[in-house]
């Protein structure tokens, strides 16, 4: 089967690799450099966030965790298992994501910062995107796929001699490319800082002043964050950045020793539910499978969704 994948973010590239592994001929077309994608600025931590529907997200997430954990074991560039602490002011119960993560324990008092009575300790995969995305591009090319710079104004323009299927992975741009008005931006602002020796990811999803997370990487640290629905601007806001740093210091005091490297903001591809389904263009045109709208979980759901695309094209789903 000859397949064109639109998009070279984490969703398009993992889809391309999975299709190549299934024996397809694959060409990826993308209108932005890898560093200009939303995927590039993602914190890259496995953690289901702002994506639906819950049942499918659980399945895609579980499978992606397995693949990423395997990649961490094989020392794939940029992929590690990250020791993590989720903080709570109220008893957390058993969160939805816990089933996929497996081994979780309650944090002991000595592990909790001031103001917190509860915490959960676990390890999840983390992919350092400026390293992992180029590795994924290399995997596409190593398997004989090509990645071509091209803007697609209409999926119909990809119908052509010998193209059997188009897989549509344009992220937020699905709003323009296929006129899907249910896709909307969920803005996220981050602060990239030096790493003063932090090895533990710490997060408070329910901080009263907004989300707070600290994700250490090999040579820096990502502080977040915000989830601002329907906000389009990607210019980092100074007051927001200061508030993020203050919250992060609360959840992990060692952040006080970090120096700001840069401020970042990106737009998650929000949608009430991930669109992963086949649709038709017109008679005689290639098959089309959509794979977009992963919200704050593009990395978290990537491999599970990619394999689902393969099953759809193999008529096995
Ligand atoms: C601040 C922030 C933190 C995040 N942290 C995490 C996290 O820790 N874990 C997690 O799982 N997720 C996280 N996310 C979410 C994640 O980044 C997204 O869900 C993911 O990047 C979506 O990937 P994508 O490949 O669908 O889209 P994108 O990365 O936006 O890629 C879209 C691709 O499509 C191409 N394209 C679009 N339109 C066209 C067109 N018309 N013609 C040709 N090419 C086209 C683009 O060039 C690009 O290559 C975060 C997001 C933000 C903003």
Short mmCIF file of C-alpha atoms and ligand atoms in Angstrom, two decimals:
data_model
loop_
_atom_site.label_atom_id
_atom_site.label_comp_id
_atom_site.label_asym_id
_atom_site.label_seq_id
_atom_site.Cartn_x
_atom_site.Cartn_y
_atom_site.Cartn_z
CA UNK A 1 0.00 0.00 0.00
CA UNK A 2 1.34 3.46 -0.87
CA UNK A 3 0.49 5.98 1.83
CA UNK A 4 0.99 9.72 2.20
CA UNK A 5 1.10 10.98 5.80
CA UNK A 6 0.31 14.67 6.24
CA UNK A 7 2.25 16.04 9.20
CA UNK A 8 5.63 15.42 10.78
CA UNK A 9 4.88 16.12 14.42
CA UNK A 10 4.98 13.25 16.92
CA UNK A 11 1.66 11.91 15.61
CA UNK A 12 2.59 11.92 11.91
CA UNK A 13 6.08 10.49 12.48
CA UNK A 14 4.99 7.63 14.76
CA UNK A 15 2.19 6.85 12.28
CA UNK A 16 4.72 6.79 9.44
CA UNK A 17 7.05 4.43 11.35
CA UNK A 18 4.16 2.07 12.20
CA UNK A 19 2.97 2.04 8.55
CA UNK A 20 6.51 1.32 7.34
CA UNK A 21 6.79 -1.52 9.86
CA UNK A 22 3.52 -2.90 8.46
CA UNK A 23 5.08 -2.98 4.99
CA UNK A 24 3.63 0.20 3.44
CA UNK A 25 5.46 2.62 1.16
CA UNK A 26 5.31 5.93 3.01
CA UNK A 27 5.85 9.56 2.09
CA UNK A 28 5.45 12.16 4.86
CA UNK A 29 4.62 15.72 3.78
CA UNK A 30 4.88 18.63 6.20
CA UNK A 31 4.80 22.40 5.84
CA UNK A 32 6.94 23.25 8.89
CA UNK A 33 10.38 22.32 10.11
CA UNK A 34 10.42 19.96 13.06
CA UNK A 35 11.46 22.76 15.43
CA UNK A 36 8.34 24.72 14.44
CA UNK A 37 5.87 22.00 15.44
CA UNK A 38 3.84 21.92 18.63
CA UNK A 39 5.39 18.53 19.30
CA UNK A 40 8.84 20.10 19.57
CA UNK A 41 7.97 22.18 22.64
CA UNK A 42 5.95 19.47 24.41
CA UNK A 43 7.30 18.50 27.81
CA UNK A 44 7.12 14.99 26.36
CA UNK A 45 5.99 13.25 29.52
CA UNK A 46 3.60 10.30 29.37
CA UNK A 47 0.54 11.57 31.22
CA UNK A 48 -3.01 11.66 29.74
CA UNK A 49 -4.10 15.31 29.69
CA UNK A 50 -7.01 17.07 27.97
CA UNK A 51 -7.87 14.31 25.49
CA UNK A 52 -10.85 12.03 24.95
CA UNK A 53 -12.75 9.78 24.79
CA UNK A 54 -11.67 8.24 28.12
CA UNK A 55 -11.95 4.55 27.17
CA UNK A 56 -9.93 4.88 23.97
CA UNK A 57 -7.44 7.25 25.59
CA UNK A 58 -6.81 4.59 28.25
CA UNK A 59 -6.10 1.96 25.58
CA UNK A 60 -3.96 4.17 23.32
CA UNK A 61 -2.12 5.48 26.38
CA UNK A 62 -1.44 2.01 27.79
CA UNK A 63 0.03 0.84 24.49
CA UNK A 64 2.12 3.99 24.08
CA UNK A 65 3.51 3.59 27.59
CA UNK A 66 4.59 0.04 26.71
CA UNK A 67 6.35 1.20 23.54
CA UNK A 68 8.06 4.18 25.18
CA UNK A 69 9.14 2.10 28.19
CA UNK A 70 10.69 -0.38 25.74
CA UNK A 71 12.45 2.49 23.97
CA UNK A 72 13.80 3.72 27.32
CA UNK A 73 15.17 0.22 28.01
CA UNK A 74 16.81 0.23 24.56
CA UNK A 75 18.33 3.70 25.21
CA UNK A 76 16.50 5.36 22.31
CA UNK A 77 17.84 8.95 22.19
CA UNK A 78 15.86 11.28 24.43
CA UNK A 79 13.67 8.59 26.04
CA UNK A 80 13.95 7.77 29.76
CA UNK A 81 11.76 6.41 32.53
CA UNK A 82 11.27 9.39 34.83
CA UNK A 83 10.70 9.00 38.57
CA UNK A 84 7.70 11.18 39.37
CA UNK A 85 5.73 12.65 42.26
CA UNK A 86 2.13 13.85 41.84
CA UNK A 87 1.01 16.11 44.70
CA UNK A 88 -2.45 16.46 46.20
CA UNK A 89 -4.09 18.48 48.95
CA UNK A 90 -7.01 16.02 49.19
CA UNK A 91 -6.81 12.21 49.13
CA UNK A 92 -6.35 11.42 45.42
CA UNK A 93 -8.05 8.03 45.27
CA UNK A 94 -6.84 5.97 42.32
CA UNK A 95 -6.42 8.24 39.27
CA UNK A 96 -7.60 7.02 35.82
CA UNK A 97 -4.03 6.83 34.51
CA UNK A 98 -2.88 4.57 37.36
CA UNK A 99 -3.92 1.30 35.68
CA UNK A 100 -1.52 1.88 32.78
CA UNK A 101 1.36 2.97 35.02
CA UNK A 102 1.23 -0.12 37.20
CA UNK A 103 3.57 0.33 40.15
CA UNK A 104 2.46 3.31 42.24
CA UNK A 105 3.00 3.99 45.93
CA UNK A 106 1.88 6.66 48.34
CA UNK A 107 4.56 9.26 49.03
CA UNK A 108 5.84 9.38 52.60
CA UNK A 109 5.63 12.65 54.54
CA UNK A 110 9.34 13.40 54.10
CA UNK A 111 8.82 13.45 50.31
CA UNK A 112 6.06 16.08 50.43
CA UNK A 113 6.69 19.83 50.21
CA UNK A 114 5.00 22.26 52.62
CA UNK A 115 1.26 22.51 52.07
CA UNK A 116 0.75 19.01 50.73
CA UNK A 117 -0.71 16.09 52.65
CA UNK A 118 -0.70 13.48 49.87
CA UNK A 119 1.44 12.35 46.98
CA UNK A 120 1.81 9.45 44.58
CA UNK A 121 5.18 8.10 43.45
CA UNK A 122 5.57 6.30 40.13
CA UNK A 123 7.75 6.22 37.02
CA UNK A 124 6.56 7.13 33.50
CA UNK A 125 8.33 7.56 30.15
CA UNK A 126 9.58 10.99 29.13
CA UNK A 127 10.71 11.82 25.60
CA UNK A 128 12.94 14.85 25.20
CA UNK A 129 11.33 16.12 22.02
CA UNK A 130 14.23 18.10 20.44
CA UNK A 131 16.15 14.79 20.57
CA UNK A 132 13.32 12.29 20.02
CA UNK A 133 11.67 13.92 16.98
CA UNK A 134 14.89 13.91 14.89
CA UNK A 135 15.36 10.27 15.96
CA UNK A 136 11.84 9.49 14.73
CA UNK A 137 12.62 11.22 11.41
CA UNK A 138 15.69 9.01 11.13
CA UNK A 139 13.53 5.93 11.78
CA UNK A 140 11.22 6.92 8.92
CA UNK A 141 14.17 7.34 6.54
CA UNK A 142 15.97 4.18 7.74
CA UNK A 143 12.86 2.16 6.84
CA UNK A 144 12.80 3.64 3.34
CA UNK A 145 10.21 6.37 3.93
CA UNK A 146 10.70 9.94 2.75
CA UNK A 147 9.89 13.26 4.41
CA UNK A 148 9.10 16.06 1.99
CA UNK A 149 8.48 19.75 2.71
CA UNK A 150 5.07 20.54 1.23
CA UNK A 151 2.01 22.57 2.19
CA UNK A 152 -1.25 20.76 1.51
CA UNK A 153 -4.19 23.09 0.92
CA UNK A 154 -6.72 20.30 0.26
CA UNK A 155 -6.37 16.55 0.87
CA UNK A 156 -7.85 15.96 -2.60
CA UNK A 157 -4.65 17.31 -4.15
CA UNK A 158 -2.86 14.20 -2.82
CA UNK A 159 -5.00 11.88 -4.96
CA UNK A 160 -2.76 10.71 -7.70
CA UNK A 161 -1.25 7.84 -9.49
CA UNK A 162 -0.61 4.96 -7.13
CA UNK A 163 -1.62 6.63 -3.85
CA UNK A 164 -3.77 4.15 -1.93
CA UNK A 165 -4.27 6.10 1.29
CA UNK A 166 -3.74 9.47 2.95
CA UNK A 167 -3.30 9.64 6.73
CA UNK A 168 -4.12 13.09 8.03
CA UNK A 169 -2.01 14.14 11.06
CA UNK A 170 -1.92 17.97 10.90
CA UNK A 171 -2.62 18.70 14.59
CA UNK A 172 -4.36 22.02 15.18
CA UNK A 173 -4.20 22.82 11.44
CA UNK A 174 -6.99 20.28 10.84
CA UNK A 175 -9.26 23.22 11.50
CA UNK A 176 -8.19 24.74 8.17
CA UNK A 177 -7.14 21.66 6.23
CA UNK A 178 -10.36 19.68 6.65
CA UNK A 179 -12.59 22.45 8.05
CA UNK A 180 -13.02 20.73 11.42
CA UNK A 181 -14.29 23.56 13.62
CA UNK A 182 -14.34 21.31 16.68
CA UNK A 183 -10.53 21.60 16.77
CA UNK A 184 -9.35 24.50 18.89
CA UNK A 185 -6.15 25.76 20.52
CA UNK A 186 -5.31 24.93 24.13
CA UNK A 187 -2.44 27.26 24.83
CA UNK A 188 0.39 26.09 27.04
CA UNK A 189 3.13 28.32 28.40
CA UNK A 190 6.42 26.95 29.74
CA UNK A 191 9.67 28.25 31.17
CA UNK A 192 12.86 26.43 30.19
CA UNK A 193 15.47 26.74 32.95
CA UNK A 194 18.87 25.35 33.84
CA UNK A 195 18.81 22.11 35.77
CA UNK A 196 20.28 22.59 39.27
CA UNK A 197 20.49 18.80 39.78
CA UNK A 198 16.80 17.88 39.71
CA UNK A 199 16.03 14.28 38.70
CA UNK A 200 12.44 13.92 39.93
CA UNK A 201 9.40 15.11 37.93
CA UNK A 202 6.96 16.84 40.28
CA UNK A 203 3.45 17.95 39.40
CA UNK A 204 0.33 19.42 40.99
CA UNK A 205 -2.54 19.17 38.53
CA UNK A 206 -4.92 20.86 40.98
CA UNK A 207 -2.89 23.82 42.28
CA UNK A 208 -5.43 26.57 43.12
CA UNK A 209 -3.45 29.13 41.09
CA UNK A 210 -3.11 26.87 38.04
CA UNK A 211 -1.26 23.73 37.05
CA UNK A 212 2.31 23.32 38.21
CA UNK A 213 4.92 20.89 36.93
CA UNK A 214 8.68 20.53 36.93
CA UNK A 215 10.14 18.10 34.40
CA UNK A 216 13.92 17.70 34.46
CA UNK A 217 15.67 16.70 31.21
CA UNK A 218 19.26 15.81 30.38
CA UNK A 219 20.61 19.35 30.51
CA UNK A 220 17.68 21.62 31.35
CA UNK A 221 14.35 21.62 33.12
CA UNK A 222 10.82 22.43 31.90
CA UNK A 223 8.55 24.41 34.22
CA UNK A 224 4.85 24.62 33.48
CA UNK A 225 2.25 25.41 32.87
CA UNK A 226 -1.04 26.57 31.55
CA UNK A 227 -4.02 25.03 29.71
CA UNK A 228 -5.77 28.05 28.13
CA UNK A 229 -8.62 26.97 25.89
CA UNK A 230 -9.34 28.98 22.71
CA UNK A 231 -6.34 31.29 23.17
CA UNK A 232 -4.38 31.59 19.92
CA UNK A 233 -1.32 33.73 20.72
CA UNK A 234 2.06 32.06 21.05
CA UNK A 235 3.90 35.02 22.57
CA UNK A 236 4.96 34.08 26.13
CA UNK A 237 3.48 36.37 28.74
CA UNK A 238 5.79 37.71 31.47
CA UNK A 239 3.26 37.70 34.32
CA UNK A 240 2.24 34.15 33.46
CA UNK A 241 5.90 33.08 33.42
CA UNK A 242 6.52 34.60 36.86
CA UNK A 243 3.44 32.84 38.24
CA UNK A 244 4.63 29.51 36.77
CA UNK A 245 8.05 29.90 38.39
CA UNK A 246 6.45 30.77 41.75
CA UNK A 247 4.18 27.71 41.66
CA UNK A 248 7.06 25.46 40.65
CA UNK A 249 9.17 26.72 43.55
CA UNK A 250 6.31 25.79 45.87
CA UNK A 251 6.13 22.21 44.63
CA UNK A 252 9.91 21.79 44.34
CA UNK A 253 11.98 24.36 46.29
CA UNK A 254 15.19 23.42 44.39
CA UNK A 255 13.76 25.31 41.41
CA UNK A 256 14.87 28.51 43.19
CA UNK A 257 18.44 27.68 42.09
CA UNK A 258 17.54 27.43 38.39
CA UNK A 259 18.22 30.20 35.85
CA UNK A 260 15.76 31.05 33.09
CA UNK A 261 16.96 30.04 29.61
CA UNK A 262 13.87 30.89 27.58
CA UNK A 263 10.11 31.30 27.64
CA UNK A 264 7.93 29.16 25.36
CA UNK A 265 4.27 28.95 24.42
CA UNK A 266 2.53 26.46 22.15
CA UNK A 267 -0.96 25.52 21.04
CA UNK A 268 -2.19 22.02 21.81
CA UNK A 269 -4.61 20.60 19.24
CA UNK A 270 -7.75 20.52 21.42
CA UNK A 271 -10.83 18.57 20.35
CA UNK A 272 -13.65 17.01 22.40
CA UNK A 273 -12.32 13.63 21.20
CA UNK A 274 -9.27 12.54 19.24
CA UNK A 275 -10.36 12.02 15.62
CA UNK A 276 -9.08 8.61 14.60
CA UNK A 277 -11.35 7.27 11.88
CA UNK A 278 -11.62 6.64 8.17
CA UNK A 279 -13.56 9.03 5.97
CA UNK A 280 -14.05 9.23 2.23
CA UNK A 281 -13.12 12.07 -0.11
CA UNK A 282 -14.89 11.03 -3.31
CA UNK A 283 -15.31 7.91 -5.43
CA UNK A 284 -12.07 6.63 -6.82
CA UNK A 285 -9.90 8.75 -4.51
CA UNK A 286 -7.48 7.26 -1.94
CA UNK A 287 -8.73 6.11 1.43
CA UNK A 288 -8.35 8.78 4.13
CA UNK A 289 -7.69 8.10 7.83
CA UNK A 290 -7.64 11.02 10.24
CA UNK A 291 -5.39 11.05 13.31
CA UNK A 292 -5.52 14.43 15.05
CA UNK A 293 -6.90 16.32 18.04
CA UNK A 294 -4.72 14.79 20.77
CA UNK A 295 -4.88 17.85 23.05
CA UNK A 296 -2.25 17.66 25.78
CA UNK A 297 -1.53 13.99 25.06
CA UNK A 298 0.06 13.75 21.62
CA UNK A 299 3.16 12.05 22.98
CA UNK A 300 1.17 9.99 25.50
CA UNK A 301 -1.13 8.52 22.82
CA UNK A 302 1.24 8.54 19.84
CA UNK A 303 2.13 4.85 19.37
CA UNK A 304 -1.28 3.54 20.39
CA UNK A 305 -2.96 5.80 17.83
CA UNK A 306 -0.36 5.03 15.14
CA UNK A 307 -0.99 1.29 15.50
CA UNK A 308 -4.74 1.95 15.39
CA UNK A 309 -4.27 3.68 12.01
CA UNK A 310 -2.47 0.59 10.72
CA UNK A 311 -5.35 -1.63 11.92
CA UNK A 312 -7.89 0.60 10.15
CA UNK A 313 -5.98 0.45 6.86
CA UNK A 314 -5.64 -3.33 7.26
CA UNK A 315 -9.43 -3.46 7.81
CA UNK A 316 -8.70 -5.06 11.16
CA UNK A 317 -10.32 -2.50 13.47
C1 LIG B 1 3.29 23.50 26.45
C2 LIG B 1 2.93 22.13 25.98
C3 LIG B 1 3.31 21.02 26.71
C4 LIG B 1 2.96 19.74 26.29
N1 LIG B 1 3.38 18.67 27.01
C5 LIG B 1 2.99 17.42 26.64
C6 LIG B 1 3.41 16.29 27.38
O1 LIG B 1 4.16 16.39 28.36
N2 LIG B 1 2.97 15.05 26.99
C7 LIG B 1 2.16 14.88 25.91
O2 LIG B 1 1.75 13.75 25.60
N3 LIG B 1 1.77 15.96 25.17
C8 LIG B 1 2.16 17.20 25.51
N4 LIG B 1 1.74 18.30 24.79
C9 LIG B 1 0.79 18.09 23.69
C10 LIG B 1 1.51 17.69 22.42
O3 LIG B 1 2.52 18.63 22.15
C11 LIG B 1 0.53 17.63 21.24
O4 LIG B 1 -0.59 16.82 21.55
C12 LIG B 1 1.24 17.05 20.03
O5 LIG B 1 2.38 17.80 19.75
C13 LIG B 1 0.36 17.01 18.79
O6 LIG B 1 1.15 16.45 17.78
P1 LIG B 1 0.73 16.49 16.27
O7 LIG B 1 1.74 15.71 15.54
O8 LIG B 1 -0.71 16.13 16.14
O9 LIG B 1 0.80 18.05 15.86
P2 LIG B 1 2.02 19.02 15.52
O10 LIG B 1 3.19 18.76 16.37
O11 LIG B 1 1.43 20.38 15.53
O12 LIG B 1 2.43 18.63 14.04
C14 LIG B 1 1.59 18.92 12.95
C15 LIG B 1 2.33 18.63 11.68
O13 LIG B 1 1.44 18.80 10.57
C16 LIG B 1 2.02 19.61 9.60
N5 LIG B 1 0.93 20.29 8.87
C17 LIG B 1 -0.13 20.92 9.42
N6 LIG B 1 -0.91 21.39 8.43
C18 LIG B 1 -0.32 21.06 7.26
C19 LIG B 1 -0.66 21.29 5.91
N7 LIG B 1 -1.77 21.94 5.56
N8 LIG B 1 0.18 20.81 4.95
C20 LIG B 1 1.31 20.14 5.30
N9 LIG B 1 1.66 19.90 6.57
C21 LIG B 1 0.84 20.35 7.54
C22 LIG B 1 2.94 20.54 10.37
O14 LIG B 1 3.94 21.07 9.52
C23 LIG B 1 3.49 19.57 11.40
O15 LIG B 1 4.55 18.83 10.82
C24 LIG B 1 2.15 19.57 25.14
C25 LIG B 1 1.80 20.69 24.39
C26 LIG B 1 2.18 21.95 24.79
C27 LIG B 1 1.79 23.12 23.96
#
